[in-house]
mmCIF file of C-alpha atoms and ligand atoms in Angstrom:
data_model
loop_
_atom_site.group_PDB
_atom_site.id
_atom_site.type_symbol
_atom_site.label_atom_id
_atom_site.label_comp_id
_atom_site.label_asym_id
_atom_site.label_seq_id
_atom_site.Cartn_x
_atom_site.Cartn_y
_atom_site.Cartn_z
ATOM 1 C CA MET A 1 -52.272 64.200 -22.496
ATOM 2 C CA PRO A 2 -50.686 65.560 -26.138
ATOM 3 C CA ARG A 3 -47.057 65.194 -22.784
ATOM 4 C CA LEU A 4 -47.750 62.266 -22.266
ATOM 5 C CA PHE A 5 -47.974 60.861 -25.815
ATOM 6 C CA ALA A 6 -44.007 63.379 -26.208
ATOM 7 C CA VAL A 7 -42.513 61.183 -23.660
ATOM 8 C CA ALA A 8 -43.645 58.095 -24.307
ATOM 9 C CA LEU A 9 -42.225 58.617 -27.865
ATOM 10 C CA ASN A 10 -38.677 59.656 -26.200
ATOM 11 C CA LEU A 11 -39.166 63.921 -27.625
ATOM 12 C CA ALA A 12 -39.118 66.520 -25.083
ATOM 13 C CA PRO A 13 -42.727 67.093 -23.779
ATOM 14 C CA ASP A 14 -43.728 69.917 -24.883
ATOM 15 C CA PHE A 15 -43.253 68.670 -28.657
ATOM 16 C CA PHE A 16 -47.006 68.313 -29.613
ATOM 17 C CA LEU A 17 -48.134 71.002 -27.631
ATOM 18 C CA LYS A 18 -45.185 73.449 -29.799
ATOM 19 C CA ARG A 19 -47.083 72.299 -32.831
ATOM 20 C CA ALA A 20 -50.840 73.468 -31.530
ATOM 21 C CA SER A 21 -50.144 76.250 -30.293
ATOM 22 C CA ARG A 22 -51.663 79.210 -32.653
ATOM 23 C CA ALA A 23 -54.714 78.111 -34.279
ATOM 24 C CA PRO A 24 -54.958 73.974 -33.174
ATOM 25 C CA ILE A 25 -58.636 72.387 -34.765
ATOM 26 C CA TRP A 26 -60.536 70.526 -31.997
ATOM 27 C CA PRO A 27 -64.242 69.775 -32.099
ATOM 28 C CA VAL A 28 -66.000 68.259 -30.456
ATOM 29 C CA THR A 29 -68.615 65.877 -31.543
ATOM 30 C CA ILE A 30 -72.267 64.753 -29.445
ATOM 31 C CA ALA A 31 -73.260 61.596 -31.714
ATOM 32 C CA HIS A 32 -76.088 59.914 -31.069
ATOM 33 C CA TYR A 33 -77.469 56.439 -31.682
ATOM 34 C CA PRO A 34 -81.847 56.772 -31.519
ATOM 35 C CA PRO A 35 -83.179 52.257 -29.948
ATOM 36 C CA GLN A 36 -83.625 51.183 -33.196
ATOM 37 C CA GLU A 37 -87.601 50.919 -34.162
ATOM 38 C CA SER A 38 -86.389 48.861 -37.143
ATOM 39 C CA LYS A 39 -83.143 47.193 -38.529
ATOM 40 C CA PRO A 40 -81.029 48.926 -40.687
ATOM 41 C CA GLU A 41 -80.994 48.935 -44.175
ATOM 42 C CA GLY A 42 -78.328 46.655 -46.291
ATOM 43 C CA ASP A 43 -74.623 46.917 -43.822
ATOM 44 C CA HIS A 44 -75.597 50.097 -42.116
ATOM 45 C CA SER A 45 -74.016 50.517 -39.189
ATOM 46 C CA ARG A 46 -74.541 53.135 -36.356
ATOM 47 C CA ILE A 47 -70.142 53.850 -37.244
ATOM 48 C CA GLN A 48 -68.566 52.496 -40.403
ATOM 49 C CA PRO A 49 -65.292 51.230 -39.521
ATOM 50 C CA HIS A 50 -63.329 53.913 -39.751
ATOM 51 C CA TRP A 51 -59.794 55.562 -37.805
ATOM 52 C CA ASP A 52 -59.718 58.812 -36.915
ATOM 53 C CA ARG A 53 -57.890 61.148 -38.537
ATOM 54 C CA THR A 54 -56.282 63.279 -35.255
ATOM 55 C CA LEU A 55 -53.322 63.401 -33.453
ATOM 56 C CA PHE A 56 -55.858 61.547 -30.811
ATOM 57 C CA SER A 57 -60.070 61.667 -30.241
ATOM 58 C CA LEU A 58 -61.232 61.657 -26.907
ATOM 59 C CA ILE A 59 -64.581 59.520 -26.653
ATOM 60 C CA THR A 60 -66.641 59.187 -23.004
ATOM 61 C CA THR A 61 -70.025 57.928 -23.257
ATOM 62 C CA SER A 62 -73.482 57.253 -21.637
ATOM 63 C CA ASP A 63 -72.245 53.389 -20.977
ATOM 64 C CA VAL A 64 -76.037 52.802 -21.708
ATOM 65 C CA GLY A 65 -76.628 49.202 -23.314
ATOM 66 C CA ASP A 66 -72.601 49.152 -24.579
ATOM 67 C CA GLU A 67 -72.492 45.870 -22.501
ATOM 68 C CA ASP A 68 -75.155 44.087 -23.017
ATOM 69 C CA SER A 69 -76.198 44.622 -26.260
ATOM 70 C CA GLU A 70 -72.850 44.560 -28.141
ATOM 71 C CA GLY A 71 -73.860 47.816 -30.016
ATOM 72 C CA GLY A 72 -70.673 50.051 -28.305
ATOM 73 C CA LEU A 73 -67.530 51.423 -29.613
ATOM 74 C CA GLN A 74 -65.120 48.815 -30.988
ATOM 75 C CA ILE A 75 -61.700 47.395 -32.267
ATOM 76 C CA LEU A 76 -60.158 45.781 -34.571
ATOM 77 C CA VAL A 77 -57.214 43.109 -33.414
ATOM 78 C CA ASP A 78 -55.177 40.485 -34.826
ATOM 79 C CA SER A 79 -56.585 37.210 -33.132
ATOM 80 C CA ALA A 80 -53.344 35.743 -32.510
ATOM 81 C CA THR A 81 -51.693 38.467 -30.307
ATOM 82 C CA GLY A 82 -54.166 40.849 -29.693
ATOM 83 C CA GLU A 83 -52.709 43.687 -31.078
ATOM 84 C CA GLY A 84 -54.732 46.973 -32.363
ATOM 85 C CA VAL A 85 -54.364 46.011 -35.909
ATOM 86 C CA ASP A 86 -53.975 49.888 -38.126
ATOM 87 C CA GLY A 87 -55.719 51.746 -41.078
ATOM 88 C CA ARG A 88 -52.799 50.521 -43.019
ATOM 89 C CA ALA A 89 -52.661 46.915 -42.210
ATOM 90 C CA GLN A 90 -53.221 44.081 -45.072
ATOM 91 C CA VAL A 91 -56.070 41.812 -43.730
ATOM 92 C CA GLU A 92 -56.184 39.811 -46.077
ATOM 93 C CA GLY A 93 -55.337 36.819 -45.355
ATOM 94 C CA ARG A 94 -55.342 37.644 -41.589
ATOM 95 C CA ASP A 95 -57.316 36.435 -39.036
ATOM 96 C CA VAL A 96 -58.556 39.613 -36.864
ATOM 97 C CA GLU A 97 -61.860 40.007 -34.233
ATOM 98 C CA TRP A 98 -63.888 42.838 -33.043
ATOM 99 C CA GLN A 99 -62.706 42.585 -29.280
ATOM 100 C CA GLN A 100 -64.587 45.251 -27.404
ATOM 101 C CA VAL A 101 -63.905 48.170 -25.693
ATOM 102 C CA VAL A 102 -64.105 48.446 -21.868
ATOM 103 C CA ARG A 103 -63.877 52.528 -20.780
ATOM 104 C CA PRO A 104 -63.153 52.417 -17.070
ATOM 105 C CA LYS A 105 -65.421 54.212 -14.659
ATOM 106 C CA ASN A 106 -65.502 58.118 -15.304
ATOM 107 C CA GLY A 107 -62.806 57.327 -17.743
ATOM 108 C CA PHE A 108 -62.426 58.598 -21.540
ATOM 109 C CA VAL A 109 -61.241 56.145 -23.801
ATOM 110 C CA VAL A 110 -58.134 57.817 -25.750
ATOM 111 C CA ASN A 111 -57.981 56.631 -29.903
ATOM 112 C CA VAL A 112 -54.529 57.853 -31.198
ATOM 113 C CA GLY A 113 -55.541 58.968 -34.468
ATOM 114 C CA GLU A 114 -53.796 58.873 -38.364
ATOM 115 C CA MET A 115 -51.773 62.175 -37.367
ATOM 116 C CA MET A 116 -49.520 60.576 -34.185
ATOM 117 C CA SER A 117 -49.080 57.508 -35.973
ATOM 118 C CA ARG A 118 -47.429 59.083 -39.152
ATOM 119 C CA TRP A 119 -45.303 61.549 -36.573
ATOM 120 C CA SER A 120 -44.651 58.680 -34.298
ATOM 121 C CA ASN A 121 -43.703 56.295 -37.315
ATOM 122 C CA GLY A 122 -46.151 53.654 -36.330
ATOM 123 C CA ARG A 123 -45.239 52.569 -33.370
ATOM 124 C CA MET A 124 -48.326 54.220 -32.065
ATOM 125 C CA LYS A 125 -51.006 52.315 -33.785
ATOM 126 C CA HIS A 126 -54.462 54.318 -35.316
ATOM 127 C CA VAL A 127 -56.142 51.970 -34.185
ATOM 128 C CA VAL A 128 -59.529 50.148 -36.749
ATOM 129 C CA HIS A 129 -62.757 51.259 -34.986
ATOM 130 C CA ARG A 130 -66.679 50.837 -35.209
ATOM 131 C CA VAL A 131 -69.689 51.246 -33.211
ATOM 132 C CA PRO A 132 -71.999 48.201 -34.664
ATOM 133 C CA ASN A 133 -75.619 47.688 -34.555
ATOM 134 C CA PRO A 134 -76.970 46.469 -30.956
ATOM 135 C CA VAL A 135 -77.560 43.413 -31.124
ATOM 136 C CA PRO A 136 -81.634 41.772 -31.241
ATOM 137 C CA GLY A 137 -83.666 42.482 -28.196
ATOM 138 C CA ARG A 138 -81.679 44.858 -27.244
ATOM 139 C CA ASP A 139 -81.840 47.591 -29.672
ATOM 140 C CA GLN A 140 -84.277 49.470 -27.479
ATOM 141 C CA VAL A 141 -81.552 51.743 -25.767
ATOM 142 C CA GLY A 142 -80.015 54.415 -27.178
ATOM 143 C CA ARG A 143 -76.835 55.200 -27.141
ATOM 144 C CA ILE A 144 -74.987 58.107 -25.934
ATOM 145 C CA SER A 145 -70.755 59.619 -26.985
ATOM 146 C CA LEU A 146 -69.625 62.497 -26.664
ATOM 147 C CA MET A 147 -65.885 63.236 -28.185
ATOM 148 C CA ALA A 148 -63.052 65.169 -29.187
ATOM 149 C CA PHE A 149 -61.069 65.589 -31.785
ATOM 150 C CA ILE A 150 -57.859 66.336 -30.487
ATOM 151 C CA LEU A 151 -55.069 68.033 -33.654
ATOM 152 C CA PRO A 152 -52.391 70.280 -34.133
ATOM 153 C CA ASP A 153 -51.844 73.662 -36.014
ATOM 154 C CA TYR A 154 -53.736 73.530 -39.476
ATOM 155 C CA ASP A 155 -50.615 74.016 -41.221
ATOM 156 C CA ALA A 156 -48.000 71.914 -38.754
ATOM 157 C CA THR A 157 -45.389 69.100 -40.743
ATOM 158 C CA VAL A 158 -46.282 66.130 -40.204
ATOM 159 C CA GLU A 159 -43.657 63.756 -40.868
ATOM 160 C CA CYS A 160 -42.021 60.390 -39.203
ATOM 161 C CA ILE A 161 -40.052 62.321 -36.200
ATOM 162 C CA HIS A 162 -37.436 60.262 -35.544
ATOM 163 C CA CYS A 163 -35.926 58.691 -38.731
ATOM 164 C CA HIS A 164 -33.568 61.125 -39.578
ATOM 165 C CA GLU A 165 -31.554 60.594 -36.304
ATOM 166 C CA ASP A 166 -31.820 56.499 -36.139
ATOM 167 C CA GLY A 167 -31.593 56.776 -40.153
ATOM 168 C CA SER A 168 -35.040 54.368 -40.166
ATOM 169 C CA GLU A 169 -37.369 54.580 -42.942
ATOM 170 C CA PRO A 170 -40.131 56.546 -43.225
ATOM 171 C CA LEU A 171 -44.033 54.532 -43.800
ATOM 172 C CA TYR A 172 -45.255 57.696 -44.610
ATOM 173 C CA GLU A 173 -45.142 61.049 -47.250
ATOM 174 C CA LYS A 174 -44.390 64.385 -45.125
ATOM 175 C CA THR A 175 -47.605 65.993 -46.006
ATOM 176 C CA TRP A 176 -49.386 69.019 -43.052
ATOM 177 C CA VAL A 177 -52.921 68.368 -40.979
ATOM 178 C CA GLY A 178 -54.483 70.830 -43.263
ATOM 179 C CA GLU A 179 -53.921 68.369 -46.373
ATOM 180 C CA MET A 180 -55.346 66.115 -44.237
ATOM 181 C CA MET A 181 -57.687 67.324 -44.024
ATOM 182 C CA ASN A 182 -59.053 67.376 -47.627
ATOM 183 C CA TRP A 183 -58.668 63.868 -47.889
ATOM 184 C CA GLY A 184 -61.962 63.725 -45.698
ATOM 185 C CA SER A 185 -65.864 65.892 -46.819
ATOM 186 C CA LYS A 186 -67.174 66.720 -43.795
ATOM 187 C CA LEU A 187 -64.811 66.299 -40.223
ATOM 188 C CA PRO A 188 -61.964 64.459 -41.560
ATOM 189 C CA ILE A 189 -62.968 60.072 -39.390
ATOM 190 C CA TYR A 190 -65.350 60.447 -41.677
ATOM 191 C CA ASN A 191 -63.974 60.172 -45.204
ATOM 192 C CA GLN A 192 -62.914 56.697 -44.361
ATOM 193 C CA THR A 193 -66.331 54.970 -45.743
ATOM 194 C CA LYS A 194 -67.226 54.718 -48.647
ATOM 195 C CA PRO A 195 -68.079 51.641 -50.253
ATOM 196 C CA GLY A 196 -65.762 48.660 -50.667
ATOM 197 C CA PHE A 197 -63.780 50.710 -47.294
ATOM 198 C CA LEU A 198 -62.225 47.281 -45.583
ATOM 199 C CA GLY A 199 -64.227 44.992 -47.538
ATOM 200 C CA SER A 200 -65.913 42.588 -46.231
ATOM 201 C CA TRP A 201 -64.778 42.114 -42.791
ATOM 202 C CA GLY A 202 -66.440 45.850 -41.575
HETATM 203 O O1 LIG B 1 -69.871 56.959 -30.622
HETATM 204 C C1 LIG B 1 -68.393 56.194 -30.650
HETATM 205 O O2 LIG B 1 -68.108 55.526 -29.501
HETATM 206 C C2 LIG B 1 -66.939 56.310 -31.362
HETATM 207 C C3 LIG B 1 -67.431 57.171 -33.003
HETATM 208 C C4 LIG B 1 -65.751 57.328 -33.672
HETATM 209 O O3 LIG B 1 -65.468 55.984 -33.764
HETATM 210 C C5 LIG B 1 -65.713 58.275 -34.431
HETATM 211 O O4 LIG B 1 -67.194 59.919 -34.822
HETATM 212 O O5 LIG B 1 -64.770 58.680 -34.480
HETATM 213 FE FE1 LIG B 2 -63.436 56.865 -34.558
#
């Protein structure tokens, strides 16, 4: 997978592997979304809108009830173009909608993370995603997902790779993996769920 990303970005195939060679951090988590005996309070959902603060993430699920309950993984897309909306996008006044992700049978969903987006200067997008509550009548079905969050070495620098060469303007300031992890508590991916994040379309 790291080789595929590197080749897609016209980099040496081992570009990412070289930066994840000494002490890469790859948390693996299992999420159990239990059947919902009662309606969740407030705007609580299975997982609030966020993006992953990783290089990339691999997700597989039990698939049970994902499609027909609408309680599975969804990504945010631009209604006009169908393109994924990334964590930088201004959504005020923009027509966006949630789209169900259909996982290929026995396959994985690959989420681009914010580190990949920063390295590629936005060519790879860290698309906003969520897991909403299942629709009424389908809420007695639980869901399990298994995720691997792939991060580079703790001290690896994260900055636009090609900006020096082609003169393009960096979208992001230079930073490093450990600093990005500090932007969150717990796992870095969850720190975007604070109140107000993504406003009313969350
Ligand atoms: O359960 C899922 O399908 C995705 C969960 C997720 O996006 C996350 O934990 O970062
Ligand atoms: Fe996520």
